PDB file of C-alpha atoms in Angstrom:
ATOM      1  CA  MET A   4      66.696  54.780  49.629  1.00  0.00           C
ATOM      2  CA  GLY A   5      67.403  56.727  46.473  1.00  0.00           C
ATOM      3  CA  ASP A   6      68.780  60.196  46.193  1.00  0.00           C
ATOM      4  CA  ARG A   7      65.667  61.702  44.599  1.00  0.00           C
ATOM      5  CA  VAL A   8      63.178  63.967  46.351  1.00  0.00           C
ATOM      6  CA  ASN A   9      60.008  64.155  44.290  1.00  0.00           C
ATOM      7  CA  VAL A  10      57.492  66.943  44.314  1.00  0.00           C
ATOM      8  CA  PRO A  11      54.192  65.000  44.463  1.00  0.00           C
ATOM      9  CA  ASP A  12      53.166  65.601  40.817  1.00  0.00           C
ATOM     10  CA  ASP A  13      56.076  63.396  39.614  1.00  0.00           C
ATOM     11  CA  ARG A  14      54.483  61.297  36.839  1.00  0.00           C
ATOM     12  CA  THR A  15      57.008  60.842  34.045  1.00  0.00           C
ATOM     13  CA  SER A  16      60.703  60.220  33.527  1.00  0.00           C
ATOM     14  CA  ASP A  17      60.909  62.574  30.483  1.00  0.00           C
ATOM     15  CA  ARG A  18      62.060  65.726  32.250  1.00  0.00           C
ATOM     16  CA  ARG A  19      64.490  68.589  31.741  1.00  0.00           C
ATOM     17  CA  THR A  20      67.606  68.531  33.931  1.00  0.00           C
ATOM     18  CA  ILE A  21      68.466  71.975  35.296  1.00  0.00           C
ATOM     19  CA  THR A  22      72.118  72.523  36.189  1.00  0.00           C
ATOM     20  CA  SER A  23      72.666  76.235  35.460  1.00  0.00           C
ATOM     21  CA  GLY A  24      70.852  79.538  35.045  1.00  0.00           C
ATOM     22  CA  PHE A  25      67.831  80.543  37.113  1.00  0.00           C
ATOM     23  CA  PHE A  26      64.785  78.409  37.894  1.00  0.00           C
ATOM     24  CA  GLU A  27      61.908  79.040  40.275  1.00  0.00           C
ATOM     25  CA  GLN A  28      58.803  76.943  40.850  1.00  0.00           C
ATOM     26  CA  GLU A  29      56.010  77.467  43.353  1.00  0.00           C
ATOM     27  CA  VAL A  30      53.991  74.380  44.249  1.00  0.00           C
ATOM     28  CA  TYR A  31      50.891  74.152  46.436  1.00  0.00           C
ATOM     29  CA  LEU A  32      50.648  70.914  48.419  1.00  0.00           C
ATOM     30  CA  SER A  33      48.277  69.467  50.965  1.00  0.00           C
ATOM     31  CA  SER A  34      49.631  69.062  54.486  1.00  0.00           C
ATOM     32  CA  GLU A  35      50.030  65.305  53.848  1.00  0.00           C
ATOM     33  CA  GLU A  36      51.948  65.919  50.595  1.00  0.00           C
ATOM     34  CA  THR A  37      54.120  68.539  52.303  1.00  0.00           C
ATOM     35  CA  ALA A  38      54.944  66.124  55.126  1.00  0.00           C
ATOM     36  CA  ALA A  39      55.870  63.374  52.644  1.00  0.00           C
ATOM     37  CA  PHE A  40      58.061  65.800  50.662  1.00  0.00           C
ATOM     38  CA  LEU A  41      59.851  66.992  53.814  1.00  0.00           C
ATOM     39  CA  HIS A  42      60.355  63.391  55.004  1.00  0.00           C
ATOM     40  CA  ASP A  43      61.922  62.493  51.625  1.00  0.00           C
ATOM     41  CA  LEU A  44      64.179  65.547  51.809  1.00  0.00           C
ATOM     42  CA  ALA A  45      65.165  64.805  55.408  1.00  0.00           C
ATOM     43  CA  ASP A  46      66.091  61.227  54.442  1.00  0.00           C
ATOM     44  CA  GLN A  47      68.557  62.581  51.857  1.00  0.00           C
ATOM     45  CA  LEU A  48      70.254  65.334  53.882  1.00  0.00           C
ATOM     46  CA  GLU A  49      73.004  63.178  55.392  1.00  0.00           C
ATOM     47  CA  GLY A  50      74.265  62.193  51.940  1.00  0.00           C
ATOM     48  CA  GLY A  51      75.466  65.613  50.787  1.00  0.00           C
ATOM     49  CA  SER A  52      73.489  65.463  47.545  1.00  0.00           C
ATOM     50  CA  PHE A  53      69.984  64.914  46.243  1.00  0.00           C
ATOM     51  CA  THR A  54      67.869  65.446  43.153  1.00  0.00           C
ATOM     52  CA  ILE A  55      64.654  67.393  43.527  1.00  0.00           C
ATOM     53  CA  SER A  56      62.179  66.786  40.723  1.00  0.00           C
ATOM     54  CA  ALA A  57      58.673  67.137  39.352  1.00  0.00           C
ATOM     55  CA  SER A  58      57.073  65.784  36.194  1.00  0.00           C
ATOM     56  CA  GLU A  59      58.801  68.201  33.800  1.00  0.00           C
ATOM     57  CA  TRP A  60      62.097  69.076  35.552  1.00  0.00           C
ATOM     58  CA  GLU A  61      64.800  67.843  37.899  1.00  0.00           C
ATOM     59  CA  ILE A  62      67.648  69.560  39.710  1.00  0.00           C
ATOM     60  CA  PRO A  63      70.546  67.403  40.909  1.00  0.00           C
ATOM     61  CA  PHE A  64      72.415  69.222  43.672  1.00  0.00           C
ATOM     62  CA  ASP A  65      75.532  68.599  45.760  1.00  0.00           C
ATOM     63  CA  TYR A  66      75.789  70.776  48.856  1.00  0.00           C
ATOM     64  CA  SER A  67      77.971  71.351  51.879  1.00  0.00           C
ATOM     65  CA  ASP A  68      77.337  72.361  55.474  1.00  0.00           C
ATOM     66  CA  PRO A  69      76.059  74.555  56.874  1.00  0.00           C
ATOM     67  CA  VAL A  70      72.514  74.625  55.528  1.00  0.00           C
ATOM     68  CA  GLU A  71      70.919  78.035  56.113  1.00  0.00           C
ATOM     69  CA  VAL A  72      67.478  77.866  57.732  1.00  0.00           C
ATOM     70  CA  GLU A  73      65.523  81.121  57.710  1.00  0.00           C
ATOM     71  CA  ILE A  74      62.308  81.556  59.685  1.00  0.00           C
ATOM     72  CA  GLU A  75      60.087  84.522  58.852  1.00  0.00           C
ATOM     73  CA  PHE A  76      56.774  85.397  60.492  1.00  0.00           C
ATOM     74  CA  SER A  77      54.498  88.272  59.579  1.00  0.00           C
ATOM     75  CA  GLN A  78      50.978  89.316  60.394  1.00  0.00           C
ATOM     76  CA  GLN A  79      49.744  91.998  58.084  1.00  0.00           C
ATOM     77  CA  ARG A  80      46.482  91.093  56.378  1.00  0.00           C
ATOM     78  CA  GLU A  81      46.852  87.477  57.444  1.00  0.00           C
ATOM     79  CA  ARG A  82      49.305  85.471  59.538  1.00  0.00           C
ATOM     80  CA  GLU A  83      52.091  83.935  57.485  1.00  0.00           C
ATOM     81  CA  LEU A  84      55.034  81.747  58.452  1.00  0.00           C
ATOM     82  CA  GLU A  85      57.808  81.163  55.933  1.00  0.00           C
ATOM     83  CA  ILE A  86      60.529  78.547  56.371  1.00  0.00           C
ATOM     84  CA  GLU A  87      63.337  78.700  53.822  1.00  0.00           C
ATOM     85  CA  LEU A  88      66.186  76.207  53.456  1.00  0.00           C
ATOM     86  CA  GLU A  89      69.234  77.359  51.517  1.00  0.00           C
ATOM     87  CA  PHE A  90      71.783  74.808  50.293  1.00  0.00           C
ATOM     88  CA  THR A  91      75.148  75.973  48.940  1.00  0.00           C
ATOM     89  CA  GLU A  92      77.325  73.910  46.635  1.00  0.00           C
ATOM     90  CA  PRO A  93      80.679  72.787  48.025  1.00  0.00           C
ATOM     91  CA  SER A  94      83.568  75.103  47.222  1.00  0.00           C
ATOM     92  CA  GLY A  95      85.735  73.531  44.567  1.00  0.00           C
ATOM     93  CA  GLY A  96      88.886  75.479  45.347  1.00  0.00           C
ATOM     94  CA  GLU A  97      91.966  74.384  47.213  1.00  0.00           C
ATOM     95  CA  GLU A  98      92.407  75.106  50.890  1.00  0.00           C
ATOM     96  CA  LEU A  99      93.815  78.549  51.536  1.00  0.00           C
ATOM     97  CA  SER A 100      96.992  78.750  53.564  1.00  0.00           C
ATOM     98  CA  VAL A 101      99.628  81.300  54.586  1.00  0.00           C
ATOM     99  CA  ARG A 102     103.328  80.358  54.595  1.00  0.00           C
ATOM    100  CA  GLU A 103     106.306  82.227  55.902  1.00  0.00           C
ATOM    101  CA  GLY A 104     108.253  83.833  53.100  1.00  0.00           C
TER     102      GLY A 104
END
């Protein structure tokens, strides 16, 4: 298994690599495409890194535990369930310690 999680419209290898700044992309997938995407992501989670990509962009990402999972349900005009996964990069600093003076 590779370390790449592809959004289903992945058609070309000529893509922009995003490693800083702000990027947001909303993608609409069929239930079958969503399941395949989530399976690919799940396969990569034990490795501590993955690259998520589509035809025009890719985001390589190293992360550390814990992964934040947020569940949100609302019923205003229509019923909506939102599931958000938040990955945080590992802290690069040294371990903090306190020593007697």
